[in-house]
PDB file of C-alpha atoms in Angstrom:
ATOM      1  CA  GLN A   1      55.502 -25.283 -50.331  1.00 48.00           C
ATOM      2  CA  MET A   2      53.707 -23.528 -53.200  1.00 47.00           C
ATOM      3  CA  LEU A   3      50.350 -24.904 -52.059  1.00 48.00           C
ATOM      4  CA  ILE A   4      50.957 -23.830 -48.465  1.00 51.00           C
ATOM      5  CA  LEU A   5      51.942 -20.333 -49.592  1.00 46.00           C
ATOM      6  CA  ALA A   6      48.887 -20.030 -51.856  1.00 49.00           C
ATOM      7  CA  ARG A   7      46.607 -21.062 -48.995  1.00 51.00           C
ATOM      8  CA  GLN A   8      48.232 -18.611 -46.593  1.00 52.00           C
ATOM      9  CA  GLU A   9      47.990 -15.712 -49.028  1.00 53.00           C
ATOM     10  CA  ALA A  10      44.395 -16.485 -50.043  1.00 50.00           C
ATOM     11  CA  THR A  11      43.052 -14.646 -46.996  1.00 53.00           C
ATOM     12  CA  LEU A  12      44.149 -11.648 -44.978  1.00 47.00           C
ATOM     13  CA  GLU A  13      42.989 -13.144 -41.690  1.00 50.00           C
ATOM     14  CA  PRO A  14      43.545 -16.615 -40.231  1.00 51.00           C
ATOM     15  CA  ALA A  15      40.590 -18.808 -41.213  1.00 59.00           C
ATOM     16  CA  THR A  16      39.781 -20.109 -37.754  1.00 77.00           C
ATOM     17  CA  ARG A  17      41.153 -18.809 -34.530  1.00 81.00           C
ATOM     18  CA  GLN A  18      41.042 -20.612 -31.270  1.00 87.00           C
ATOM     19  CA  LEU A  19      42.562 -19.932 -27.909  1.00 91.00           C
ATOM     20  CA  SER A  20      45.833 -21.855 -27.958  1.00 93.00           C
ATOM     21  CA  SER A  21      48.720 -22.327 -25.570  1.00 96.00           C
ATOM     22  CA  ILE A  22      51.799 -20.845 -27.216  1.00 96.00           C
ATOM     23  CA  ASN A  23      53.975 -23.035 -24.972  1.00 97.00           C
ATOM     24  CA  ALA A  24      52.165 -26.142 -26.245  1.00 97.00           C
ATOM     25  CA  LEU A  25      52.550 -25.093 -29.895  1.00 97.00           C
ATOM     26  CA  VAL A  26      56.288 -24.483 -29.421  1.00 97.00           C
ATOM     27  CA  SER A  27      56.751 -27.756 -27.507  1.00 97.00           C
ATOM     28  CA  HIS A  28      55.000 -29.699 -30.255  1.00 96.00           C
ATOM     29  CA  ALA A  29      57.063 -28.013 -32.989  1.00 96.00           C
ATOM     30  CA  VAL A  30      60.299 -28.827 -31.159  1.00 97.00           C
ATOM     31  CA  GLN A  31      59.242 -32.446 -30.612  1.00 97.00           C
ATOM     32  CA  THR A  32      58.441 -32.918 -34.303  1.00 95.00           C
ATOM     33  CA  GLN A  33      61.883 -31.591 -35.306  1.00 96.00           C
ATOM     34  CA  GLN A  34      63.857 -33.433 -32.607  1.00 96.00           C
ATOM     35  CA  GLY A  35      64.621 -36.406 -34.886  1.00 94.00           C
ATOM     36  CA  LEU A  36      66.185 -34.146 -37.512  1.00 93.00           C
ATOM     37  CA  ALA A  37      68.184 -32.333 -34.829  1.00 96.00           C
ATOM     38  CA  VAL A  38      69.541 -35.616 -33.430  1.00 96.00           C
ATOM     39  CA  GLN A  39      70.373 -36.844 -36.934  1.00 95.00           C
ATOM     40  CA  GLN A  40      72.306 -33.622 -37.607  1.00 95.00           C
ATOM     41  CA  GLN A  41      73.925 -33.668 -34.128  1.00 97.00           C
ATOM     42  CA  ILE A  42      72.383 -30.334 -33.152  1.00 97.00           C
ATOM     43  CA  HIS A  43      71.079 -29.519 -29.689  1.00 97.00           C
ATOM     44  CA  LEU A  44      67.445 -28.357 -30.060  1.00 97.00           C
ATOM     45  CA  GLU A  45      65.593 -26.977 -27.051  1.00 97.00           C
ATOM     46  CA  ALA A  46      62.579 -24.935 -26.050  1.00 97.00           C
ATOM     47  CA  GLU A  47      62.590 -22.352 -23.293  1.00 97.00           C
ATOM     48  CA  LEU A  48      58.920 -21.914 -22.384  1.00 97.00           C
ATOM     49  CA  SER A  49      57.212 -19.066 -20.576  1.00 96.00           C
ATOM     50  CA  PHE A  50      56.371 -19.722 -16.924  1.00 94.00           C
ATOM     51  CA  ASP A  51      52.977 -18.051 -17.137  1.00 92.00           C
ATOM     52  CA  GLU A  52      51.588 -20.139 -20.029  1.00 90.00           C
ATOM     53  CA  PRO A  53      50.545 -17.464 -22.555  1.00 93.00           C
ATOM     54  CA  GLN A  54      47.451 -18.169 -24.622  1.00 93.00           C
ATOM     55  CA  LEU A  55      46.379 -16.324 -27.750  1.00 93.00           C
ATOM     56  CA  ALA A  56      43.574 -16.624 -30.257  1.00 90.00           C
ATOM     57  CA  VAL A  57      45.507 -17.909 -33.279  1.00 91.00           C
ATOM     58  CA  ASN A  58      45.169 -20.254 -36.195  1.00 89.00           C
ATOM     59  CA  ALA A  59      47.098 -23.076 -34.537  1.00 91.00           C
ATOM     60  CA  SER A  60      47.859 -25.002 -37.728  1.00 88.00           C
ATOM     61  CA  SER A  61      49.265 -21.872 -39.389  1.00 89.00           C
ATOM     62  CA  LEU A  62      51.395 -21.047 -36.362  1.00 94.00           C
ATOM     63  CA  GLU A  63      52.712 -24.630 -36.372  1.00 93.00           C
ATOM     64  CA  ILE A  64      53.781 -24.141 -40.010  1.00 91.00           C
ATOM     65  CA  LEU A  65      55.516 -20.883 -39.082  1.00 94.00           C
ATOM     66  CA  LEU A  66      57.375 -22.568 -36.233  1.00 96.00           C
ATOM     67  CA  ARG A  67      58.275 -25.632 -38.302  1.00 94.00           C
ATOM     68  CA  ASN A  68      59.701 -23.507 -41.129  1.00 92.00           C
ATOM     69  CA  LEU A  69      61.769 -21.377 -38.756  1.00 95.00           C
ATOM     70  CA  ILE A  70      63.093 -24.403 -36.848  1.00 96.00           C
ATOM     71  CA  GLU A  71      63.896 -26.319 -40.060  1.00 92.00           C
ATOM     72  CA  ASN A  72      65.783 -23.295 -41.419  1.00 90.00           C
ATOM     73  CA  ALA A  73      67.741 -22.937 -38.184  1.00 93.00           C
ATOM     74  CA  LEU A  74      68.629 -26.649 -38.199  1.00 94.00           C
ATOM     75  CA  LYS A  75      69.564 -26.548 -41.877  1.00 90.00           C
ATOM     76  CA  HIS A  76      72.037 -23.704 -41.364  1.00 87.00           C
ATOM     77  CA  THR A  77      73.558 -24.833 -38.063  1.00 93.00           C
ATOM     78  CA  PRO A  78      76.612 -27.106 -38.154  1.00 93.00           C
ATOM     79  CA  ALA A  79      76.902 -30.401 -36.271  1.00 95.00           C
ATOM     80  CA  GLY A  80      77.607 -29.708 -32.610  1.00 95.00           C
ATOM     81  CA  GLY A  81      75.643 -26.445 -32.784  1.00 95.00           C
ATOM     82  CA  SER A  82      72.445 -25.448 -31.040  1.00 96.00           C
ATOM     83  CA  VAL A  83      69.002 -24.109 -31.831  1.00 97.00           C
ATOM     84  CA  ARG A  84      66.829 -22.571 -29.113  1.00 97.00           C
ATOM     85  CA  ILE A  85      63.209 -21.465 -29.258  1.00 98.00           C
ATOM     86  CA  ALA A  86      62.185 -19.156 -26.421  1.00 97.00           C
ATOM     87  CA  VAL A  87      58.684 -17.983 -25.503  1.00 97.00           C
ATOM     88  CA  GLN A  88      58.344 -14.692 -23.636  1.00 97.00           C
ATOM     89  CA  ASN A  89      55.052 -13.312 -22.386  1.00 96.00           C
ATOM     90  CA  GLU A  90      55.335  -9.534 -22.446  1.00 94.00           C
ATOM     91  CA  ALA A  91      52.718  -6.940 -21.528  1.00 91.00           C
ATOM     92  CA  GLU A  92      51.520  -6.313 -25.086  1.00 93.00           C
ATOM     93  CA  ALA A  93      52.821  -9.305 -27.049  1.00 95.00           C
ATOM     94  CA  VAL A  94      53.959 -12.880 -26.934  1.00 97.00           C
ATOM     95  CA  VAL A  95      57.488 -13.031 -28.331  1.00 97.00           C
ATOM     96  CA  LEU A  96      59.018 -16.068 -29.989  1.00 97.00           C
ATOM     97  CA  ARG A  97      62.815 -16.077 -30.380  1.00 97.00           C
ATOM     98  CA  ILE A  98      64.398 -18.720 -32.580  1.00 96.00           C
ATOM     99  CA  SER A  99      68.174 -18.535 -32.277  1.00 96.00           C
ATOM    100  CA  ASP A 100      70.967 -20.623 -33.757  1.00 95.00           C
ATOM    101  CA  ASN A 101      74.731 -20.496 -33.995  1.00 94.00           C
ATOM    102  CA  GLY A 102      74.887 -21.254 -37.696  1.00 89.00           C
ATOM    103  CA  CYS A 103      76.014 -19.175 -40.660  1.00 83.00           C
ATOM    104  CA  GLY A 104      73.462 -16.368 -40.200  1.00 79.00           C
ATOM    105  CA  ILE A 105      72.109 -14.079 -42.920  1.00 73.00           C
ATOM    106  CA  ASP A 106      74.011 -11.069 -44.202  1.00 77.00           C
ATOM    107  CA  PRO A 107      72.253  -7.882 -43.003  1.00 81.00           C
ATOM    108  CA  VAL A 108      71.862  -6.594 -46.583  1.00 77.00           C
ATOM    109  CA  GLU A 109      69.839  -9.706 -47.465  1.00 76.00           C
ATOM    110  CA  ARG A 110      67.547  -9.798 -44.437  1.00 66.00           C
ATOM    111  CA  GLU A 111      64.550  -8.135 -46.062  1.00 75.00           C
ATOM    112  CA  ARG A 112      64.952 -10.014 -49.335  1.00 71.00           C
ATOM    113  CA  VAL A 113      64.898 -13.485 -47.743  1.00 70.00           C
ATOM    114  CA  PHE A 114      61.157 -13.086 -47.153  1.00 68.00           C
ATOM    115  CA  GLY A 115      60.523 -12.855 -50.903  1.00 66.00           C
ATOM    116  CA  ARG A 116      59.334 -15.802 -52.940  1.00 59.00           C
ATOM    117  CA  PHE A 117      62.096 -18.037 -54.306  1.00 49.00           C
ATOM    118  CA  TYR A 118      64.872 -15.873 -52.840  1.00 51.00           C
ATOM    119  CA  ARG A 119      67.840 -17.805 -51.547  1.00 53.00           C
ATOM    120  CA  ALA A 120      70.619 -16.107 -49.600  1.00 53.00           C
ATOM    121  CA  ALA A 121      74.043 -15.949 -51.219  1.00 52.00           C
ATOM    122  CA  ASN A 122      75.647 -18.176 -48.561  1.00 56.00           C
ATOM    123  CA  ASN A 123      72.900 -20.834 -48.806  1.00 52.00           C
ATOM    124  CA  GLN A 124      74.467 -24.164 -49.753  1.00 56.00           C
ATOM    125  CA  HIS A 125      71.357 -26.232 -48.974  1.00 53.00           C
ATOM    126  CA  SER A 126      68.501 -27.458 -51.116  1.00 52.00           C
ATOM    127  CA  GLY A 127      65.107 -25.809 -50.895  1.00 51.00           C
ATOM    128  CA  THR A 128      62.542 -23.807 -52.809  1.00 52.00           C
ATOM    129  CA  GLY A 129      63.123 -20.385 -51.300  1.00 55.00           C
ATOM    130  CA  LEU A 130      59.509 -20.290 -50.098  1.00 69.00           C
ATOM    131  CA  GLY A 131      59.846 -21.110 -46.390  1.00 74.00           C
ATOM    132  CA  LEU A 132      60.355 -17.554 -45.174  1.00 83.00           C
ATOM    133  CA  ALA A 133      57.741 -16.185 -47.589  1.00 84.00           C
ATOM    134  CA  ILE A 134      55.276 -18.549 -45.904  1.00 85.00           C
ATOM    135  CA  VAL A 135      56.471 -17.405 -42.468  1.00 90.00           C
ATOM    136  CA  LYS A 136      55.935 -13.765 -43.452  1.00 90.00           C
ATOM    137  CA  SER A 137      52.428 -14.470 -44.753  1.00 87.00           C
ATOM    138  CA  ILE A 138      51.412 -16.273 -41.550  1.00 90.00           C
ATOM    139  CA  ALA A 139      52.906 -13.522 -39.395  1.00 91.00           C
ATOM    140  CA  GLU A 140      50.974 -10.875 -41.337  1.00 89.00           C
ATOM    141  CA  GLN A 141      47.729 -12.812 -40.837  1.00 86.00           C
ATOM    142  CA  HIS A 142      48.354 -12.670 -37.090  1.00 90.00           C
ATOM    143  CA  HIS A 143      49.395  -8.983 -37.216  1.00 91.00           C
ATOM    144  CA  ALA A 144      52.806 -10.130 -35.966  1.00 93.00           C
ATOM    145  CA  SER A 145      56.168  -8.605 -36.759  1.00 94.00           C
ATOM    146  CA  ILE A 146      59.341 -10.479 -37.693  1.00 95.00           C
ATOM    147  CA  GLN A 147      62.885  -9.275 -37.177  1.00 93.00           C
ATOM    148  CA  LEU A 148      66.177 -10.910 -38.077  1.00 92.00           C
ATOM    149  CA  ALA A 149      69.298 -10.088 -36.068  1.00 90.00           C
ATOM    150  CA  ASP A 150      72.766 -11.392 -35.386  1.00 89.00           C
ATOM    151  CA  ASN A 151      73.015 -13.889 -32.537  1.00 86.00           C
ATOM    152  CA  LEU A 152      75.239 -11.775 -30.324  1.00 79.00           C
ATOM    153  CA  LEU A 153      75.080 -14.209 -27.391  1.00 75.00           C
ATOM    154  CA  GLU A 154      76.655 -16.987 -29.461  1.00 71.00           C
ATOM    155  CA  GLY A 155      78.980 -14.730 -31.440  1.00 75.00           C
ATOM    156  CA  GLN A 156      77.577 -16.096 -34.709  1.00 85.00           C
ATOM    157  CA  GLY A 157      74.285 -17.218 -36.154  1.00 91.00           C
ATOM    158  CA  LEU A 158      70.849 -15.706 -36.399  1.00 92.00           C
ATOM    159  CA  VAL A 159      67.983 -14.743 -34.113  1.00 94.00           C
ATOM    160  CA  VAL A 160      64.473 -14.557 -35.549  1.00 94.00           C
ATOM    161  CA  VAL A 161      62.073 -12.572 -33.364  1.00 97.00           C
ATOM    162  CA  VAL A 162      58.325 -12.966 -33.937  1.00 97.00           C
ATOM    163  CA  ARG A 163      56.117 -10.588 -31.903  1.00 96.00           C
ATOM    164  CA  ILE A 164      52.433 -11.547 -31.813  1.00 95.00           C
ATOM    165  CA  PRO A 165      50.439  -8.669 -30.340  1.00 94.00           C
ATOM    166  CA  LYS A 166      47.887  -9.524 -27.689  1.00 89.00           C
ATOM    167  CA  TYR A 167      45.426  -6.761 -28.517  1.00 74.00           C
ATOM    168  CA  ILE A 168      44.721  -8.080 -32.014  1.00 64.00           C
ATOM    169  CA  ASN A 169      44.352 -11.705 -30.951  1.00 52.00           C
ATOM    170  CA  LYS A 170      40.990 -11.610 -29.228  1.00 52.00           C
ATOM    171  CA  ILE A 171      38.366 -14.186 -30.130  1.00 47.00           C
TER     172      ILE A 171
END
């Protein structure tokens, strides 16, 4: 985790950008985490955009971002719960929504969880406290924003919203 974070923070811009299908990146991330979801008895699914959005991104960095967010959602969702990753193609951005019905993050801690080594007060799981710092670094390299909110549809849990602007992602 430390090595990944150091690499991500070493540059302000993604090293190599290529036109990539956001649907394909999300599908691959979900497939790689499906075994963990089954093991933990959590329903993991992707809701892809119908119009197949493509952006100029560093695909390997975006895969790390997705993996970290999905792993966190799975880690904090109880057996029988669900994790959903949705891709929405909006006029000015591609929006990724990772939602779970787990324990959530207290609103007063939501900015602090992106700091290095910070672990939320209700976190009972092992980890380094670097996953969301890495996510923030990758998002910044793509000029993307990240928001954390309560999962109002499920009545509990967290929704992470990553907005990757289209205007900044030209090759």
